[in-house]
Amino acid sequence: MSDVRREIEAVWRIEGVRIVASLAKVTRDLGLAEDVAQEALVEALTAWPRDGMPVNPGAWLTTVAKRRVIDAWRRRTARDDRYAGIAHNLAEVVEADWEPIDDDVLRLVFTACHPALSRESQVALTLRVVAGLTTEEIARMLLTTVPAVQARITRAKKTLAAGGIPFETPDPSEWPGRLGAVLSVVYMVFTEGYAATAGERWVRPDLADEAIRLGRVVAGLLPPEPEVLALLALMDFQRARFAARETAGGEPILLGDQDRTRWDRGQIARASDELRRADAAAAARGKGRGPYALQAAIAQCHALAPSVAETDWERIVVLYEVLGRVAPSPMVELNRAAAVSMAAGPAEALAIVDALDRSGALQGSHVVPSVRGELLARLGRNDEARAELARAAALTANAAQQRVLRDKAAALRGLG
């Protein structure tokens, strides 16, 4: 039974989002789609240990969930024509009408980013439904609390239901208005793949690759859009380094210790081309680089540098300064501090981090004490550094990050 349960959990991790997306497409009701998908999962826990794993587990779950939809609608005492028609179509396995977005998961992303919802609610709802992230993971990504995330998701679903807003694909004319939220979600999914907020793994390639796939589909739907192309470039630059970021056993390898010959040069070349196309598209519109293009340019500096020492840190500092004006955020300021430490030394960088720490903008996150500990260690203030690294380890929920931080703290023991 335990083996089957693990297999079911694995199937759900792989197929769950697509199952919910497929059901939301035909029901136009996210809550119902999630409910029947979970009911199908419960049924699998009974049926699969008894009957064995089906040949196509995802199809089995989708079929059972669709039957539950039909049953739910047929039980309604006041069936309206719309529900009855959809139930008939499901029962007869009639193909759905043509949709302008021919990808169930991306359709779900665009639909969840409805303008009736606040940007915070759009992002939280989509990360929960599409990325399958827990509320704890989303809270850490958004630098907020679990109750706040839960409230946003609940409020989003209630807003959609109360407004009678069908969970359906928006008209192409509405896509530009939702594009910013869609790109935010895609990049947050990638970010969780690049540096997991929880669990045993340092990276989650499956999430990163799904984000890149969604980004490519978005790019194919629209005319050359600077920030879409720039986001693709950014994700490709970062994905190119994955093979060198972990040991065979899954332990993290930090940037200075990575074997750069293992970086995917083909993917880096593709990213460079995407960034060139993004710049050309922006220039054609009389615009400069946006936030994703600036981040992609920073990632390019790292990707093309032969070593940490030979990285153009001065250029990276300038790019972060521009990014801080275009899209200010505490994380941009923290990353600027890290670049300043390499370009001008740890003392100047520490002043930036201390100011950020006093502001409380990243309170509860491990990132500030982590960077602060590194800077203090470089300044020879080892006792303080050890305390900051230990504080950072206590704040992260990722086991791999915890080990790295604790090892760094242990290495400073006895050094004064």
Coordinates of C-alpha atoms in Angstrom, one line a residue:
M1 CA 0.0 0.0 0.0
S2 CA 2.8 2.4 0.9
D3 CA 4.5 1.8 -2.5
V4 CA 1.2 2.4 -4.4
R5 CA 0.7 5.6 -2.3
R6 CA 4.1 6.9 -3.3
E7 CA 3.4 6.1 -7.0
I8 CA 0.1 8.0 -6.7
E9 CA 1.8 11.0 -5.2
A10 CA 4.4 10.9 -8.0
V11 CA 1.6 10.8 -10.6
W12 CA -0.1 13.7 -9.0
R13 CA 3.0 15.8 -8.9
I14 CA 3.5 15.2 -12.6
E15 CA -0.1 15.2 -13.9
G16 CA -2.1 17.1 -11.2
V17 CA -1.8 20.6 -12.8
R18 CA -2.8 19.3 -16.2
I19 CA -5.7 17.4 -14.8
V20 CA -7.1 20.4 -13.0
A21 CA -6.4 22.6 -16.0
S22 CA -8.3 20.2 -18.3
L23 CA -11.3 20.0 -15.9
A24 CA -11.4 23.8 -15.5
K25 CA -11.5 24.2 -19.2
V26 CA -14.7 22.1 -19.6
T27 CA -16.4 23.1 -16.3
R28 CA -15.4 26.7 -16.3
D29 CA -15.4 26.4 -12.5
L30 CA -12.0 26.2 -10.8
G31 CA -13.5 25.1 -7.4
L32 CA -15.4 22.3 -9.0
A33 CA -12.4 21.2 -11.0
E34 CA -10.2 21.0 -7.9
D35 CA -12.9 19.2 -5.9
V36 CA -13.5 16.4 -8.5
A37 CA -9.7 16.0 -9.1
Q38 CA -9.2 15.4 -5.4
E39 CA -12.2 13.0 -5.4
A40 CA -10.5 11.1 -8.3
L41 CA -7.3 10.9 -6.3
V42 CA -9.1 9.5 -3.3
E43 CA -10.7 6.9 -5.5
A44 CA -7.3 5.9 -6.9
L45 CA -6.1 5.3 -3.4
T46 CA -8.7 2.5 -3.1
A47 CA -8.8 1.2 -6.7
W48 CA -5.1 1.1 -7.6
P49 CA -3.9 -1.1 -4.7
R50 CA -6.7 -3.5 -5.5
D51 CA -6.7 -3.5 -9.3
G52 CA -3.1 -2.4 -10.0
M53 CA -1.7 0.8 -11.6
P54 CA -3.5 1.7 -14.9
V55 CA -1.4 2.0 -18.0
N56 CA -2.1 5.7 -18.2
P57 CA -2.6 7.0 -14.6
G58 CA -3.2 10.6 -15.7
A59 CA -5.9 9.6 -18.2
W60 CA -7.5 7.3 -15.5
L61 CA -7.7 10.2 -13.0
T62 CA -9.1 12.6 -15.6
T63 CA -11.7 10.2 -16.7
V64 CA -12.9 9.5 -13.1
A65 CA -12.9 13.2 -12.4
K66 CA -15.0 13.9 -15.5
R67 CA -17.5 11.3 -14.4
R68 CA -17.7 13.0 -11.0
V69 CA -18.5 16.2 -12.8
I70 CA -21.3 14.6 -14.8
D71 CA -22.7 13.0 -11.7
A72 CA -22.6 16.3 -9.8
W73 CA -24.4 18.2 -12.6
R74 CA -27.0 15.4 -13.1
R75 CA -27.8 15.5 -9.4
R76 CA -28.8 19.2 -9.5
T77 CA -32.5 19.6 -9.3
A78 CA -32.4 22.8 -11.4
R79 CA -30.2 21.9 -14.3
D80 CA -29.8 24.8 -16.7
D81 CA -29.2 24.2 -20.3
R82 CA -25.5 25.2 -20.2
Y83 CA -24.6 22.6 -17.6
A84 CA -26.7 19.9 -19.2
G85 CA -25.0 20.6 -22.6
I86 CA -21.5 20.4 -21.2
A87 CA -22.4 17.2 -19.3
H88 CA -23.7 15.7 -22.5
N89 CA -20.5 16.7 -24.4
L90 CA -18.4 15.1 -21.6
A91 CA -20.4 11.9 -21.6
E92 CA -20.2 11.6 -25.4
V93 CA -16.5 12.6 -25.4
V94 CA -17.2 15.3 -27.9
E95 CA -14.2 17.5 -28.7
A96 CA -14.3 20.9 -27.1
D97 CA -14.6 24.0 -29.3
W98 CA -11.4 25.6 -30.7
E99 CA -9.5 27.6 -28.1
P100 CA -7.1 30.4 -29.0
I101 CA -4.7 29.1 -26.3
D102 CA -4.0 25.5 -27.2
D103 CA -2.4 24.6 -23.9
D104 CA -4.5 23.7 -20.9
V105 CA -2.0 24.8 -18.3
L106 CA -1.3 28.1 -19.9
R107 CA -5.0 28.7 -20.5
L108 CA -5.4 28.2 -16.7
V109 CA -2.7 30.8 -16.0
F110 CA -4.3 33.4 -18.3
T111 CA -7.7 32.7 -16.8
A112 CA -6.5 32.9 -13.2
C113 CA -5.0 36.3 -13.9
H114 CA -8.5 37.8 -14.2
P115 CA -8.6 41.6 -13.8
A116 CA -11.3 41.3 -11.2
L117 CA -8.6 40.0 -8.9
S118 CA -5.7 42.0 -7.3
R119 CA -2.3 41.2 -8.6
E120 CA -1.4 39.6 -5.3
S121 CA -4.5 37.3 -5.5
Q122 CA -3.8 36.5 -9.2
V123 CA -0.2 35.4 -8.3
A124 CA -1.1 33.4 -5.2
L125 CA -4.0 31.6 -6.9
T126 CA -2.0 30.7 -9.9
L127 CA 1.0 29.5 -8.0
R128 CA -1.2 27.3 -5.9
V129 CA -3.3 25.9 -8.8
V130 CA -0.9 25.9 -11.6
A131 CA 2.5 25.3 -10.0
G132 CA 1.1 23.1 -7.3
L133 CA 3.1 24.9 -4.6
T134 CA 2.0 24.8 -1.0
T135 CA 0.9 27.9 0.8
E136 CA 4.1 27.7 2.9
E137 CA 6.2 27.8 -0.3
I138 CA 4.2 30.6 -1.8
A139 CA 4.4 32.6 1.4
R140 CA 8.2 32.3 1.4
M141 CA 8.4 33.3 -2.3
L142 CA 6.1 36.3 -1.8
L143 CA 7.8 37.3 1.5
T144 CA 4.5 37.1 3.4
T145 CA 2.7 34.9 5.9
V146 CA 0.9 31.6 5.3
P147 CA -2.4 33.1 6.6
A148 CA -2.0 36.0 4.2
V149 CA -1.5 33.6 1.2
Q150 CA -4.5 31.4 2.3
A151 CA -6.7 34.6 2.6
R152 CA -5.6 35.7 -0.9
I153 CA -6.4 32.4 -2.5
T154 CA -9.8 32.1 -0.7
R155 CA -10.7 35.7 -1.6
A156 CA -9.8 35.1 -5.2
K157 CA -12.0 32.1 -5.5
K158 CA -14.9 33.8 -3.8
T159 CA -14.5 36.9 -6.0
L160 CA -14.7 34.7 -9.2
A161 CA -17.7 32.8 -7.8
A162 CA -19.6 35.9 -6.5
G163 CA -19.1 37.7 -9.7
G164 CA -20.3 34.8 -11.8
I165 CA -17.1 34.9 -13.6
P166 CA -16.6 31.8 -15.7
F167 CA -13.3 30.1 -15.5
E168 CA -12.6 30.3 -19.3
T169 CA -10.1 31.5 -21.7
P170 CA -10.0 35.3 -22.1
D171 CA -10.4 36.8 -25.5
P172 CA -7.1 37.5 -27.3
S173 CA -7.9 41.2 -26.9
E174 CA -7.6 40.8 -23.2
W175 CA -4.2 39.1 -23.2
P176 CA -2.0 42.2 -23.1
G177 CA -3.8 43.4 -19.9
R178 CA -3.0 40.1 -18.2
L179 CA 0.5 39.6 -19.6
G180 CA 2.3 41.2 -16.7
A181 CA 0.7 38.9 -14.1
V182 CA 1.2 35.9 -16.4
L183 CA 4.9 36.6 -16.8
S184 CA 5.2 37.2 -13.0
V185 CA 3.7 33.8 -12.3
V186 CA 5.9 32.0 -14.9
Y187 CA 9.0 33.5 -13.5
M188 CA 8.0 32.7 -9.9
V189 CA 7.5 29.0 -11.0
F190 CA 11.0 29.1 -12.5
T191 CA 12.4 30.7 -9.4
E192 CA 11.1 27.9 -7.3
G193 CA 12.8 25.5 -9.7
Y194 CA 16.0 27.4 -9.6
A195 CA 16.2 27.7 -5.8
A196 CA 13.6 25.6 -4.0
T197 CA 12.2 27.2 -0.9
A198 CA 11.6 23.9 0.9
G199 CA 12.4 20.2 0.6
E200 CA 15.6 18.2 0.1
R201 CA 16.6 19.4 -3.3
W202 CA 18.5 22.5 -4.0
V203 CA 16.9 22.8 -7.5
R204 CA 13.7 21.5 -9.0
P205 CA 14.4 21.0 -12.8
D206 CA 10.9 19.9 -13.5
L207 CA 9.4 23.2 -12.3
A208 CA 12.1 25.2 -14.1
D209 CA 11.5 23.4 -17.4
E210 CA 7.7 23.8 -17.1
A211 CA 8.2 27.5 -16.7
I212 CA 10.4 27.7 -19.7
R213 CA 7.8 25.7 -21.7
L214 CA 5.0 28.0 -20.7
G215 CA 7.2 31.0 -21.6
R216 CA 7.8 29.6 -25.1
V217 CA 4.1 29.1 -25.6
V218 CA 3.4 32.7 -24.5
A219 CA 6.0 33.9 -26.9
G220 CA 4.3 32.0 -29.7
L221 CA 1.0 33.5 -29.0
L222 CA 2.0 37.1 -29.3
P223 CA 3.9 39.3 -31.7
P224 CA 7.6 39.9 -30.7
E225 CA 7.1 41.1 -27.1
P226 CA 10.3 42.5 -25.5
E227 CA 9.7 41.3 -22.0
V228 CA 8.4 37.9 -23.0
L229 CA 11.6 37.3 -25.0
A230 CA 13.7 38.8 -22.2
L231 CA 12.1 36.5 -19.6
L232 CA 12.9 33.5 -21.9
A233 CA 16.5 34.7 -22.1
L234 CA 16.7 35.1 -18.3
M235 CA 15.4 31.6 -17.7
D236 CA 17.6 30.0 -20.3
F237 CA 20.7 31.7 -18.9
Q238 CA 20.0 30.4 -15.5
R239 CA 18.8 27.0 -16.6
A240 CA 22.1 26.5 -18.5
R241 CA 24.0 26.3 -15.1
F242 CA 21.8 23.6 -13.5
A243 CA 24.1 20.7 -14.2
A244 CA 27.0 22.4 -12.3
R245 CA 24.8 23.6 -9.4
E246 CA 24.5 20.2 -7.6
T247 CA 26.7 17.2 -6.9
A248 CA 25.6 13.7 -8.1
G249 CA 24.1 13.3 -4.6
G250 CA 22.1 16.5 -4.8
E251 CA 24.3 18.7 -2.6
P252 CA 24.6 22.3 -3.6
I253 CA 27.6 23.7 -5.5
L254 CA 28.0 27.4 -5.1
L255 CA 28.9 29.7 -8.0
G256 CA 32.6 30.0 -7.1
D257 CA 33.1 26.2 -7.0
Q258 CA 31.1 25.3 -10.1
D259 CA 32.7 23.6 -13.1
R260 CA 31.9 26.0 -15.9
T261 CA 32.6 23.5 -18.5
R262 CA 29.4 21.8 -17.4
W263 CA 27.3 24.9 -18.2
D264 CA 25.1 24.3 -21.3
R265 CA 26.8 26.6 -23.9
G266 CA 24.0 25.9 -26.4
Q267 CA 21.4 27.1 -24.0
I268 CA 23.5 30.2 -23.2
A269 CA 23.8 31.0 -26.9
R270 CA 20.1 30.6 -27.3
A271 CA 19.5 32.9 -24.4
S272 CA 21.9 35.5 -25.8
D273 CA 19.9 35.4 -29.1
E274 CA 16.7 35.8 -27.2
L275 CA 18.1 38.9 -25.4
R276 CA 19.2 40.4 -28.7
R277 CA 15.7 39.9 -30.1
A278 CA 14.2 41.4 -26.9
D279 CA 16.4 44.5 -27.3
A280 CA 15.5 44.8 -30.9
A281 CA 11.8 44.5 -30.2
A282 CA 12.1 47.2 -27.5
A283 CA 14.1 49.5 -29.7
A284 CA 11.4 49.1 -32.5
R285 CA 8.9 50.5 -30.0
G286 CA 11.2 53.3 -28.8
K287 CA 11.7 51.7 -25.4
G288 CA 14.6 50.7 -23.2
R289 CA 15.2 47.5 -21.3
G290 CA 12.5 46.4 -18.9
P291 CA 12.9 44.5 -15.7
Y292 CA 13.3 41.0 -17.2
A293 CA 15.8 42.3 -19.9
L294 CA 17.9 43.9 -17.2
Q295 CA 17.9 40.7 -15.1
A296 CA 18.8 38.7 -18.3
A297 CA 21.7 41.1 -19.0
I298 CA 23.0 40.4 -15.4
A299 CA 22.6 36.7 -16.0
Q300 CA 24.5 37.0 -19.2
C301 CA 27.4 38.7 -17.5
H302 CA 27.7 35.6 -15.2
A303 CA 27.1 33.1 -18.1
L304 CA 29.9 34.5 -20.3
A305 CA 32.5 35.1 -17.6
P306 CA 35.4 32.6 -17.5
S307 CA 35.4 32.7 -13.7
V308 CA 34.1 34.6 -10.7
A309 CA 37.3 36.8 -10.6
E310 CA 36.9 37.7 -14.3
T311 CA 33.2 38.6 -14.0
D312 CA 32.4 42.2 -15.0
W313 CA 31.1 43.1 -11.5
E314 CA 31.2 46.8 -12.2
R315 CA 28.7 46.3 -15.1
I316 CA 26.5 44.1 -12.9
V317 CA 26.4 46.8 -10.2
V318 CA 25.3 49.4 -12.8
L319 CA 22.6 47.0 -14.1
Y320 CA 21.3 46.4 -10.6
E321 CA 21.2 50.2 -10.0
V322 CA 19.1 50.6 -13.2
L323 CA 16.9 47.7 -12.2
G324 CA 16.4 49.3 -8.8
R325 CA 15.0 52.4 -10.5
V326 CA 12.9 50.5 -13.0
A327 CA 11.5 47.9 -10.6
P328 CA 12.6 48.6 -7.0
S329 CA 12.4 45.8 -4.5
P330 CA 14.3 44.6 -1.4
M331 CA 15.7 41.6 -3.3
V332 CA 17.1 43.8 -6.1
E333 CA 18.9 45.9 -3.4
L334 CA 20.2 42.8 -1.7
N335 CA 21.6 41.5 -5.0
R336 CA 23.1 44.9 -5.7
A337 CA 24.9 44.6 -2.4
A338 CA 26.3 41.2 -3.3
A339 CA 27.6 42.7 -6.6
V340 CA 29.0 45.7 -4.8
S341 CA 30.9 43.4 -2.4
M342 CA 32.7 41.9 -5.4
A343 CA 33.3 45.2 -7.2
A344 CA 34.2 47.5 -4.3
G345 CA 34.6 45.3 -1.3
P346 CA 32.6 43.8 1.6
A347 CA 32.6 46.9 3.8
E348 CA 30.7 49.0 1.3
A349 CA 28.3 46.2 0.7
L350 CA 27.7 45.6 4.4
A351 CA 26.4 49.1 4.8
I352 CA 23.8 48.4 2.2
V353 CA 22.8 45.1 3.8
D354 CA 22.6 46.7 7.3
A355 CA 20.3 49.4 6.0
L356 CA 18.1 46.8 4.4
D357 CA 18.1 44.7 7.6
R358 CA 17.0 47.7 9.6
S359 CA 14.2 48.4 7.2
G360 CA 12.6 45.0 8.0
A361 CA 11.7 44.6 4.3
L362 CA 12.9 41.0 4.2
Q363 CA 12.1 40.1 7.8
G364 CA 11.6 36.4 8.3
S365 CA 13.6 35.5 5.2
H366 CA 17.0 33.8 5.4
V367 CA 18.5 35.8 2.6
V368 CA 19.6 38.9 4.6
P369 CA 21.4 37.1 7.4
S370 CA 22.9 34.7 4.8
V371 CA 24.4 37.6 2.8
R372 CA 25.3 39.5 5.9
G373 CA 27.1 36.4 7.3
E374 CA 29.2 36.1 4.1
L375 CA 30.2 39.8 4.2
L376 CA 31.1 39.6 7.9
A377 CA 33.3 36.5 7.3
R378 CA 35.1 38.3 4.5
L379 CA 35.8 41.2 6.9
G380 CA 37.2 38.8 9.5
R381 CA 34.3 39.3 12.0
N382 CA 33.9 35.6 12.3
D383 CA 31.9 35.4 15.5
E384 CA 29.3 37.7 14.1
A385 CA 29.4 35.9 10.8
R386 CA 28.8 32.5 12.4
A387 CA 25.8 33.9 14.3
E388 CA 24.3 35.3 11.1
L389 CA 24.8 32.1 9.2
A390 CA 23.2 30.1 12.0
R391 CA 20.3 32.5 12.0
A392 CA 19.9 32.1 8.2
A393 CA 20.0 28.3 8.5
A394 CA 17.2 28.5 11.1
L395 CA 15.0 30.6 8.8
T396 CA 15.2 28.5 5.6
A397 CA 13.0 25.4 5.1
N398 CA 15.2 24.0 2.4
A399 CA 17.3 21.2 3.8
A400 CA 20.1 21.7 1.2
Q401 CA 20.4 25.4 2.0
Q402 CA 20.4 24.6 5.7
R403 CA 23.4 22.2 5.3
V404 CA 25.3 24.8 3.3
L405 CA 24.8 27.6 5.8
R406 CA 25.6 25.3 8.8
D407 CA 28.8 24.1 7.1
K408 CA 29.9 27.7 6.5
A409 CA 29.2 28.6 10.1
A410 CA 31.1 25.5 11.4
A411 CA 34.1 26.4 9.2
L412 CA 34.3 29.7 11.1
R413 CA 34.4 28.1 14.5
G414 CA 37.6 28.8 16.3
L415 CA 38.7 31.5 13.9
G416 CA 37.8 34.3 16.3

